[in-house]
Structures are given as C-alpha cells and as structure tokens.
Amino acid sequence: MSFKEDNKTIAALATGKGKSALAVIRISGIDAFKIVAKCLNPEKRFNNARPKSIHLYYLINSKTKKNIDEITAIKYVSPKSYTGENMVEIICHGNELIIDEIFSILFNNGIRFAKKGEFTRRAYLNGKIDLLKAESINQIIESSNKIQYKNAMEMFSGNNKHILLKWKKEILDILIEIDAEIEFPEEDDIIHKKKEYLKKIEYLSKIIREEIVKREKIKIIESGLIVPIIGIANAGKSSLFNLIIGFNRVIVHHEAGTTRDAISEEILIGDEKTKIIDTAGLNDSKNIVEILGIEKSWQYIKNSHLIIWVTPSDQEINKTEEKMLKEIDSQRTIAIISKNDLNTDKKKKNILEKIKIPYIETCLIKDDSKEKNKIINFLSQHIKKITDVNNAEPGIICNKRHEEIFIRINKKMNAILERAETNFEEILSYELKGILADLEEFIGETINDEILNSIFSEFCIGK
Amino acid sequence: MSFKEDNKTIAALATGKGKSALAVIRISGIDAFKIVAKCLNPEKRFNNARPKSIHLYYLINSKTKKNIDEITAIKYVSPKSYTGENMVEIICHGNELIIDEIFSILFNNGIRFAKKGEFTRRAYLNGKIDLLKAESINQIIESSNKIQYKNAMEMFSGNNKHILLKWKKEILDILIEIDAEIEFPEEDDIIHKKKEYLKKIEYLSKIIREEIVKREKIKIIESGLIVPIIGIANAGKSSLFNLIIGFNRVIVHHEAGTTRDAISEEILIGDEKTKIIDTAGLNDSKNIVEILGIEKSWQYIKNSHLIIWVTPSDQEINKTEEKMLKEIDSQRTIAIISKNDLNTDKKKKNILEKIKIPYIETCLIKDDSKEKNKIINFLSQHIKKITDVNNAEPGIICNKRHEEIFIRINKKMNAILERAETNFEEILSYELKGILADLEEFIGETINDEILNSIFSEFCIGK
C-alpha cells in the first residue's frame, strides 16, 4: 500500500495558483489549533475565537515574531468540520512568496503537507461523507463540461445513491425468491415468475446500457471526435474533405499531410471538436509508401467515432468495400454516394438501406452551395447524434471506477438474458449475486485500501 | 475620468484560477445581503446568520431553484468589512463552470463585475484604509521578490508613513523659520542657521538618494542584469565571454548570434539573472554589417547595468577607448586587462586607478582554473554590488508613483544644495514648499481622481 494513514496534522493550499487577492490554506488534525495559535498575533484572539467565526490576525514567524501577512482565520472544532477533525482555514494574500513562507512556518511547527485528496479521505474515514459523495466532490472540481458537472452534482445530492440502493433491493428481492425456488421448486408458478424476472432484468439492463452509452458520449465530447473519410481511390474523398474544411471556417489545428500520412484538420462542427481525416484510398498497392497509408486507413475504420464512407455511384461495391463493410459498425457510419451525375440506378442505395447505413447522393465537384449545405447538414446531424448528451438528464457514471463496474454489471445481465432458456434459476442466482456485489462496490459498502488509494489519488491537493 | 464611482453591488473572484479545492467570490455593496440570500438555500439560515460566522448552504439558481454547488458563506456587516460596505464571501468549489454559473446568477440579480482594485478603492473611499495601505496591499500581492515584499509589509504596517510624516514635520519647521527670516531678517544668526538647515537637507537628501538607488536595484533584480563585454577588436572579448559561459553551467537562455548581432547568453551569476553579451569590437569600419554591430556596442555602453571593458596590456588606450571612457559611468564599469603576459608596465593600470575603474589583469587564453576563478569572483563581486538589496533594511519606495515623487524631491533638494550660496532663503523656501507638496502627495493627503485611477488600475481583480 503506497498510502499510509497517520494522524499527523496536514496543510495544503486549497485555492488556485497565481497572484490573486486571496488564497486559502487548509489545516486539519489534532494539533491544528495549537500550532496555528503560535503563528497568529494576537494569539489570544485565536484561542478565544468562537468556532466558525472569522477574525483578523497577523500571521507571524513563530521564531522571529516578524509579520508575514495580515490574514483572516476560521477554526472548526471536531467533529463539526469538513474532515471531522479540528481544522483551520487561513485566508492570506494570494502571493507565492507569502504562501511559501506560511507553509515553511507551519512545517517547522510539525505540520506536514497534505497528500492528494487527503482532506476528503479523512472526511470519508471519519464518517463525514460516504464514498460516492467523496467521488462527486472530486468530479465537481474536475468537470470540464456541463454534463459531467450535472452528473457530479446529482451524485453529490445523493439521488444516484438512492437509485443504486433501489436497484440493489430489487435484485435482492429476485435473488431471495430464486433461491427459495431452487430449494423448493413450485412448478406451476415458474413460467409466470421467470417472465417477471426477465422483464425486470431487461429493464435494468437497458438503463445500464444507456448509462454506458452516455458515458462514452461524454468521453468523446472531452477528447474530440475522430471522423475519417474512407473509400476507394478516386471516390471523391479529398473533394469532400476540402468541402467540409472550406465550409467550416473555425480551423482548430492544421496538420500537414504527406502521401503517406493522412491529412487532417481539427474543426468545430456545431459545438463539437472534430478531427476530419482525409485517408489514403483503400486499394491494393505494392508501393511501400502507399501500403503504409492504406494500413492507416484500415486502422481508422476500427478506431474512430464516425466514418464517412465515400463511394462513387458509377461503380459497384468492390471486394475492398465489401471487406470494409464487414469491419465497420453501421451505427457509426454514414455514406456519401458521389458522382451521382454518372449513374442513377438504385442498386447501391438498396444495399445501403439494407445494411442501415444513412446516405446522401451528391456530386462533390460541383460548386453548388445548396449541395454543400446538404452535405454539411447531413454530417452535423450525425455528429450531434453521437455527442448529444448536453440536454440529457444527468447520468449515474461519474468516473472510470463507476464505468468499469457498470460494464461488469452489463456483462452479467447479458449472460442472464442470453441464456434465459437453460438452467435459468442457477444462472440467474449466480449472476445476480455478482451484480449485487458490483452494486455494493459502487455504493462503497465493500471497499478495500487499494480501491480507496486509487480513488483519492485522482483528487487535487487541498481537497 | 475613465472610472465612474457608483454604489452598485460588485462581485469578483478573489482567488487564483484553475481547478482547485476552493475558490472565493467576494461581493460588496448595499444589496449584497438581499441578493445573496435569494441565491442560498436555506435562505433563512443566511438571514439569521451572525456577522463573520461561516455556514454551509446550497447555492441555487434563484429562478430554477436548481443546486449549483454546496458552498460556505460569510457575511460582514457595514462598516465592519474590508470595504466598509455590507460584504459576503462565498467559498465554492474551484471549477470554472461553477464560478461562471454563480457569476451569471449574481449578475442576473443586479450585481456587476468589480473593476480592478475596486474593493480596495471602496475601502479607501470609505476611510477603512489610507492610500499607502491600499498601495501596500497591492504590492504584497504583486511582489515577485523578497525585498519588494518586505517593503510592502513595512508600508502596510504604517512604519513608512510615520517616517514620511516625520520628514514633513522637519521640512515644515525649517519652512516656518525661513519664512519668518525672509520677513524679519536677523543678520547675526543667519550663518549658523543656514548651516543647520543645509545639514538637515543634506541628511534627508542622502536618504532619498539611497532609496532611489535601492529602487533601481530592485528593478534590476526583477528584469535581470544587462552586462555587455566591451572593447576594441582582438582585446579578448570572445575569450572572456566563453570563459564566463563555460564556467556558469546554468544557461537560462541561448541566443544565436551573427556577425552583425551581439552574441548573448542569459545565465545566473550568484542568484542574479544576468545577460552576458559579446559585442562587436569598437573599431572604425566601412563594412555596413560591421557598422551596425559597432553601433549596437555603443548602445550597450549607454544602456546596461555593468560594463566589462576588456583592454589589452600591450596597447595604449586608443582614441576609441578614450571616447568610450567619456561615455561610461565608472560606477558601473569594471575592466579586464588582457594579455598580461605581453606587457608589464603600469601605465594602463595607473589610468584605471585614476578614473576609479576596478580592474584585474589576466591572460584569457590560458587554461588556468585559478585565473578563471579570479575573473569569475571579480565579476560576481561587482554584480552583487549592483543588486545587493536582499539583506538590506526595507525601503520606502514600493511602486512607480513613489519612485517618481522621490525623484522629484531629489531634484528639488539638489537645487537647494547646488545653489546654497545665492539667494539662499528664497530658493530654500520655494523648493521646500515643493517638497512639502510632494510629501503630501506621497502620503495621500492631496490626491485627485486621476492619481486614484492610476493607482487602482494597477490592482488585480477581486482586491
């Protein structure tokens, strides 16, 4: 275990860095009052101060008695504090020289620097907050988009815990009945009950899946979308690339391309950071440089958020395209049938409709603003589909830990639903016990030091 | 006037930016309590809260009633607050999304964003602090070295004001006597009194000059020293440059040179950021590239903190060097007599001693670590002389305004001391009245809106 609990008094800067009017230094632990008192003038004012009342002091060097800064300080008496321990908040001027000086005085008096998340860890260990609330506090601070922040506030409020506890109870109820049934089978009722269980599991499974999808979308919003333009040579990929780039004036980042590398531009489509990539044509080639480019195109087919497949109307789907269609996920593929001036038969369109890939037909080389608008709208609309969580209800998954547990639960639910016909009761009992344990871990009812360490190491200093 | 006083309630972030455990939002003005109460839940808790006591709330959107963050808030009742007005400090989580949201709620309720230094300006206008204290608060926050911070704390404590008031009284006393003398001259006493006045003025003048020098040193420490190596061609400038750079492993910044530009390196000598410059030789030239380089050398002679003049022992001081010696300030020049193996006569040394330029003799091309140490020590010692204020007593000048006033006072004192023989009483009376006005301006006894605007525009937001 990398983190060893001790009961030392800890201190950390709780506010942002840089010159500013104010900065807050937090101190927590058994010696907090005794040590801080030595560093304040008048000391008596601090000793006599009511808990949770703020007063003005000079912070002094406890040895030289020199004034370091004029500060205000608040004391919080255990257990009525954030950590549950005795705590002091010192509000000084926001200058690094002063903050460094104050820390060096505190350290000389036996206080140590707090580790990441150590205040919240102590709050958790002292029973001031539960694990989900601790995690939500970190998430509130770390949120970089509104939906993350919404989720964190929902977790903070306790609503999510309430939902998880409700699920836990529902699963427990099924489990009790199932276990009874395994021991005392009552044949006549089983079909009806089985249906009922499956309905409940299906319902929960759907929510879990939706939460996982929501989480994926949030992750995409954060990192930006990867959108390659894929197709055989001369399908019109570069024309489409130039059209999209030309239309979107907000170029975020330009990356120069060579024949070997894919050419890409990072632009905003709607509100979303999107990297549009003009890939090498999916052809057979013996040229080493071209082969490398083509390999990269296949990688993009596997690893991207939305594939724009450009396919010319005047050629049938060839072997390479067939291979590609086997690789891609139709849920995240759209097609542009290019060169629609050359062919009007419906064969290609029929195939696309059959495999459920949305498409439009166009002629990319025409300078027609109506056509351009059509293409951009088509693209925007599908990008929005992938990322549209901003207006959604807040989700339950706030971080990687939650996500991993939900993925585990989802697998177990799938195992139940897939094998609903054979050995139903045994499977149900086995998997539901696993799900129950997962939920308990999520809520924080079963937790070990390793998990705790990994949770609090994600926190910022001073929290 | 660019700044218009109003009595609107103002708000600003008082702590540093970036994700952090906590952030403090300050609100000041007549409507502070009314508006903040609307945004807190439970509102009643805030309304009933004792002044200067901290309590926990949800900050809510006053329209949608949705929770934005869990915060703590302190109220300060006028006049017992920083500004002297009603004030609230909200301590929220340190995330931009949350802070933006809180501001947007406050603004929707009629609060406006505070201008730079507006809290302190209101404190000054409400008589909570005097001008020097206001300035010192800004200086405390903005200090980037210990001596600046020391000076600011001294000003904050009121000690400096005390000194300035003492000077003012002394000058006033002389002025009263002088004015009496002009009206009722008493011949027999005048010579004795004149001596006494001059002694006092000389004494004050010396302190003022010392303060100005201290200020100059602080400015140099902040920006780094400019130290050109100057001399005629083949004096050994580049050898010296390479010796210094080679000795000092801490290269701060490397700037590639051409024949035209001077070659320079930013290094640390002792604790001081120093830019050592290898300049073009001071020769006559008709080559346009060389002429430009030589012009630059002459500029460095005028604009630098310390000149290292390299002059070879085997050549007499030539016309160019003579011209150079007229331009330079011997107070900030040191000399290296190079090639001491070629000549041992004392002519050059005698000249240097006469014009009081410190020097050492050496042979720069010998690879002798003892010689190298000698040169580096010589250089370090003179750089330290220029910048050695860190261990000094704190000074009175904290900022540009103070500096300008001291320069004005210094000029007036010089005018008195220079013309001590002619029309003594009239000059003394005239200049002392000017000095008196300067001191009153420094202390803040006479101040106008323009000066106020310029003072507070230097402040950070939230102070």
mmCIF file of C-alpha atoms in Angstrom, chain B residues 154-281:
data_model
loop_
_atom_site.group_PDB
_atom_site.id
_atom_site.type_symbol
_atom_site.label_atom_id
_atom_site.label_comp_id
_atom_site.label_asym_id
_atom_site.label_seq_id
_atom_site.Cartn_x
_atom_site.Cartn_y
_atom_site.Cartn_z
ATOM 1 C CA GLU B 154 6.680 47.828 6.009
ATOM 2 C CA MET B 155 4.328 50.186 4.197
ATOM 3 C CA PHE B 156 1.351 48.061 5.292
ATOM 4 C CA SER B 157 2.434 48.304 8.932
ATOM 5 C CA GLY B 158 2.354 52.094 8.780
ATOM 6 C CA ASN B 159 6.069 52.474 9.637
ATOM 7 C CA ASN B 160 6.858 54.187 6.363
ATOM 8 C CA LYS B 161 4.027 56.646 6.776
ATOM 9 C CA HIS B 162 5.422 57.501 10.158
ATOM 10 C CA ILE B 163 8.823 58.284 8.589
ATOM 11 C CA LEU B 164 7.262 60.417 5.847
ATOM 12 C CA LEU B 165 5.216 62.367 8.387
ATOM 13 C CA LYS B 166 8.393 62.986 10.410
ATOM 14 C CA TRP B 167 10.153 64.373 7.334
ATOM 15 C CA LYS B 168 7.171 66.512 6.563
ATOM 16 C CA LYS B 169 7.280 67.982 10.034
ATOM 17 C CA GLU B 170 11.019 68.666 9.817
ATOM 18 C CA ILE B 171 10.627 70.443 6.492
ATOM 19 C CA LEU B 172 7.666 72.400 7.778
ATOM 20 C CA ASP B 173 9.700 73.538 10.776
ATOM 21 C CA ILE B 174 12.501 74.836 8.547
ATOM 22 C CA LEU B 175 9.994 76.469 6.270
ATOM 23 C CA ILE B 176 8.341 78.349 9.103
ATOM 24 C CA GLU B 177 11.677 79.659 10.346
ATOM 25 C CA ILE B 178 12.850 80.558 6.843
ATOM 26 C CA ASP B 179 9.666 82.427 6.026
ATOM 27 C CA ALA B 180 9.963 84.313 9.285
ATOM 28 C CA GLU B 181 13.560 85.185 8.414
ATOM 29 C CA ILE B 182 12.639 86.453 4.967
ATOM 30 C CA GLU B 183 10.167 88.804 6.546
ATOM 31 C CA PHE B 184 12.213 89.730 9.641
ATOM 32 C CA PRO B 185 15.882 89.141 8.830
ATOM 33 C CA GLU B 186 18.146 88.802 11.842
ATOM 34 C CA GLU B 187 21.650 89.117 10.337
ATOM 35 C CA ASP B 188 23.707 87.837 13.265
ATOM 36 C CA ASP B 189 22.088 84.412 13.392
ATOM 37 C CA ILE B 190 21.788 83.640 9.698
ATOM 38 C CA ILE B 191 25.097 81.877 9.050
ATOM 39 C CA HIS B 192 24.638 79.494 11.912
ATOM 40 C CA LYS B 193 21.059 78.734 10.917
ATOM 41 C CA LYS B 194 21.927 78.283 7.281
ATOM 42 C CA LYS B 195 24.441 75.608 8.208
ATOM 43 C CA GLU B 196 21.866 73.890 10.315
ATOM 44 C CA TYR B 197 19.279 73.876 7.507
ATOM 45 C CA LEU B 198 21.799 72.597 4.993
ATOM 46 C CA LYS B 199 22.816 69.822 7.322
ATOM 47 C CA LYS B 200 19.219 68.676 7.642
ATOM 48 C CA ILE B 201 18.576 68.893 3.913
ATOM 49 C CA GLU B 202 21.793 67.057 3.163
ATOM 50 C CA TYR B 203 20.795 64.335 5.549
ATOM 51 C CA LEU B 204 17.317 63.941 4.029
ATOM 52 C CA SER B 205 18.747 64.201 0.545
ATOM 53 C CA LYS B 206 21.115 61.338 1.277
ATOM 54 C CA ILE B 207 18.273 59.097 2.461
ATOM 55 C CA ILE B 208 16.168 59.989 -0.572
ATOM 56 C CA ARG B 209 19.085 59.179 -2.882
ATOM 57 C CA GLU B 210 19.707 55.881 -1.124
ATOM 58 C CA GLU B 211 16.049 54.976 -1.509
ATOM 59 C CA ILE B 212 16.186 55.751 -5.226
ATOM 60 C CA VAL B 213 19.297 53.573 -5.591
ATOM 61 C CA LYS B 214 17.596 50.764 -3.657
ATOM 62 C CA ARG B 215 14.635 51.029 -6.013
ATOM 63 C CA GLU B 216 16.914 50.854 -9.052
ATOM 64 C CA LYS B 217 18.495 47.709 -7.707
ATOM 65 C CA ILE B 218 15.125 46.072 -7.142
ATOM 66 C CA LYS B 219 14.156 46.918 -10.709
ATOM 67 C CA ILE B 220 17.370 45.345 -11.995
ATOM 68 C CA ILE B 221 16.840 42.187 -9.925
ATOM 69 C CA GLU B 222 13.379 41.880 -11.413
ATOM 70 C CA SER B 223 14.312 42.308 -15.039
ATOM 71 C CA GLY B 224 17.785 40.762 -14.961
ATOM 72 C CA LEU B 225 21.115 42.482 -15.492
ATOM 73 C CA ILE B 226 22.447 43.517 -18.881
ATOM 74 C CA VAL B 227 26.221 43.005 -18.851
ATOM 75 C CA PRO B 228 27.996 43.699 -22.165
ATOM 76 C CA ILE B 229 31.637 42.852 -22.759
ATOM 77 C CA ILE B 230 33.038 45.928 -24.499
ATOM 78 C CA GLY B 231 36.379 46.655 -26.126
ATOM 79 C CA ILE B 232 38.365 47.115 -29.319
ATOM 80 C CA ALA B 233 38.807 44.228 -31.749
ATOM 81 C CA ASN B 234 41.057 41.371 -30.586
ATOM 82 C CA ALA B 235 41.083 42.603 -26.994
ATOM 83 C CA GLY B 236 39.888 39.141 -25.877
ATOM 84 C CA LYS B 237 36.149 39.791 -25.560
ATOM 85 C CA SER B 238 35.037 36.467 -27.028
ATOM 86 C CA SER B 239 37.552 34.563 -24.940
ATOM 87 C CA LEU B 240 36.174 36.211 -21.822
ATOM 88 C CA PHE B 241 32.591 35.537 -22.965
ATOM 89 C CA ASN B 242 33.332 31.849 -23.470
ATOM 90 C CA LEU B 243 35.143 31.673 -20.151
ATOM 91 C CA ILE B 244 32.151 33.124 -18.277
ATOM 92 C CA ILE B 245 29.614 30.991 -20.115
ATOM 93 C CA GLY B 246 31.751 27.881 -19.752
ATOM 94 C CA PHE B 247 32.132 28.473 -16.041
ATOM 95 C CA ASN B 248 28.449 29.063 -15.414
ATOM 96 C CA ARG B 249 26.667 25.873 -16.256
ATOM 97 C CA VAL B 250 23.203 27.333 -15.633
ATOM 98 C CA ILE B 251 22.399 28.738 -19.058
ATOM 99 C CA VAL B 252 18.987 30.383 -18.879
ATOM 100 C CA HIS B 253 18.558 31.331 -22.490
ATOM 101 C CA HIS B 254 20.694 30.927 -25.564
ATOM 102 C CA GLU B 255 20.512 33.470 -28.377
ATOM 103 C CA ALA B 256 22.316 32.669 -31.609
ATOM 104 C CA GLY B 257 24.493 35.488 -32.868
ATOM 105 C CA THR B 258 25.584 36.556 -36.306
ATOM 106 C CA THR B 259 28.483 38.867 -37.204
ATOM 107 C CA ARG B 260 26.004 41.704 -37.074
ATOM 108 C CA ASP B 261 24.164 40.917 -33.831
ATOM 109 C CA ALA B 262 25.805 40.688 -30.475
ATOM 110 C CA ILE B 263 26.031 37.136 -29.108
ATOM 111 C CA SER B 264 24.458 36.751 -25.685
ATOM 112 C CA GLU B 265 23.619 34.182 -23.037
ATOM 113 C CA GLU B 266 21.351 34.567 -20.044
ATOM 114 C CA ILE B 267 22.959 32.918 -17.044
ATOM 115 C CA LEU B 268 22.700 33.008 -13.270
ATOM 116 C CA ILE B 269 25.617 34.709 -11.552
ATOM 117 C CA GLY B 270 25.078 34.079 -7.860
ATOM 118 C CA ASP B 271 21.284 34.372 -7.618
ATOM 119 C CA GLU B 272 21.034 37.037 -10.275
ATOM 120 C CA LYS B 273 19.646 36.619 -13.769
ATOM 121 C CA THR B 274 22.401 38.099 -15.951
ATOM 122 C CA LYS B 275 22.580 38.549 -19.710
ATOM 123 C CA ILE B 276 26.218 38.433 -20.780
ATOM 124 C CA ILE B 277 26.740 39.978 -24.221
ATOM 125 C CA ASP B 278 29.732 39.528 -26.504
ATOM 126 C CA THR B 279 29.643 42.772 -28.503
ATOM 127 C CA ALA B 280 31.267 43.779 -31.773
ATOM 128 C CA GLY B 281 34.721 45.389 -31.413
#
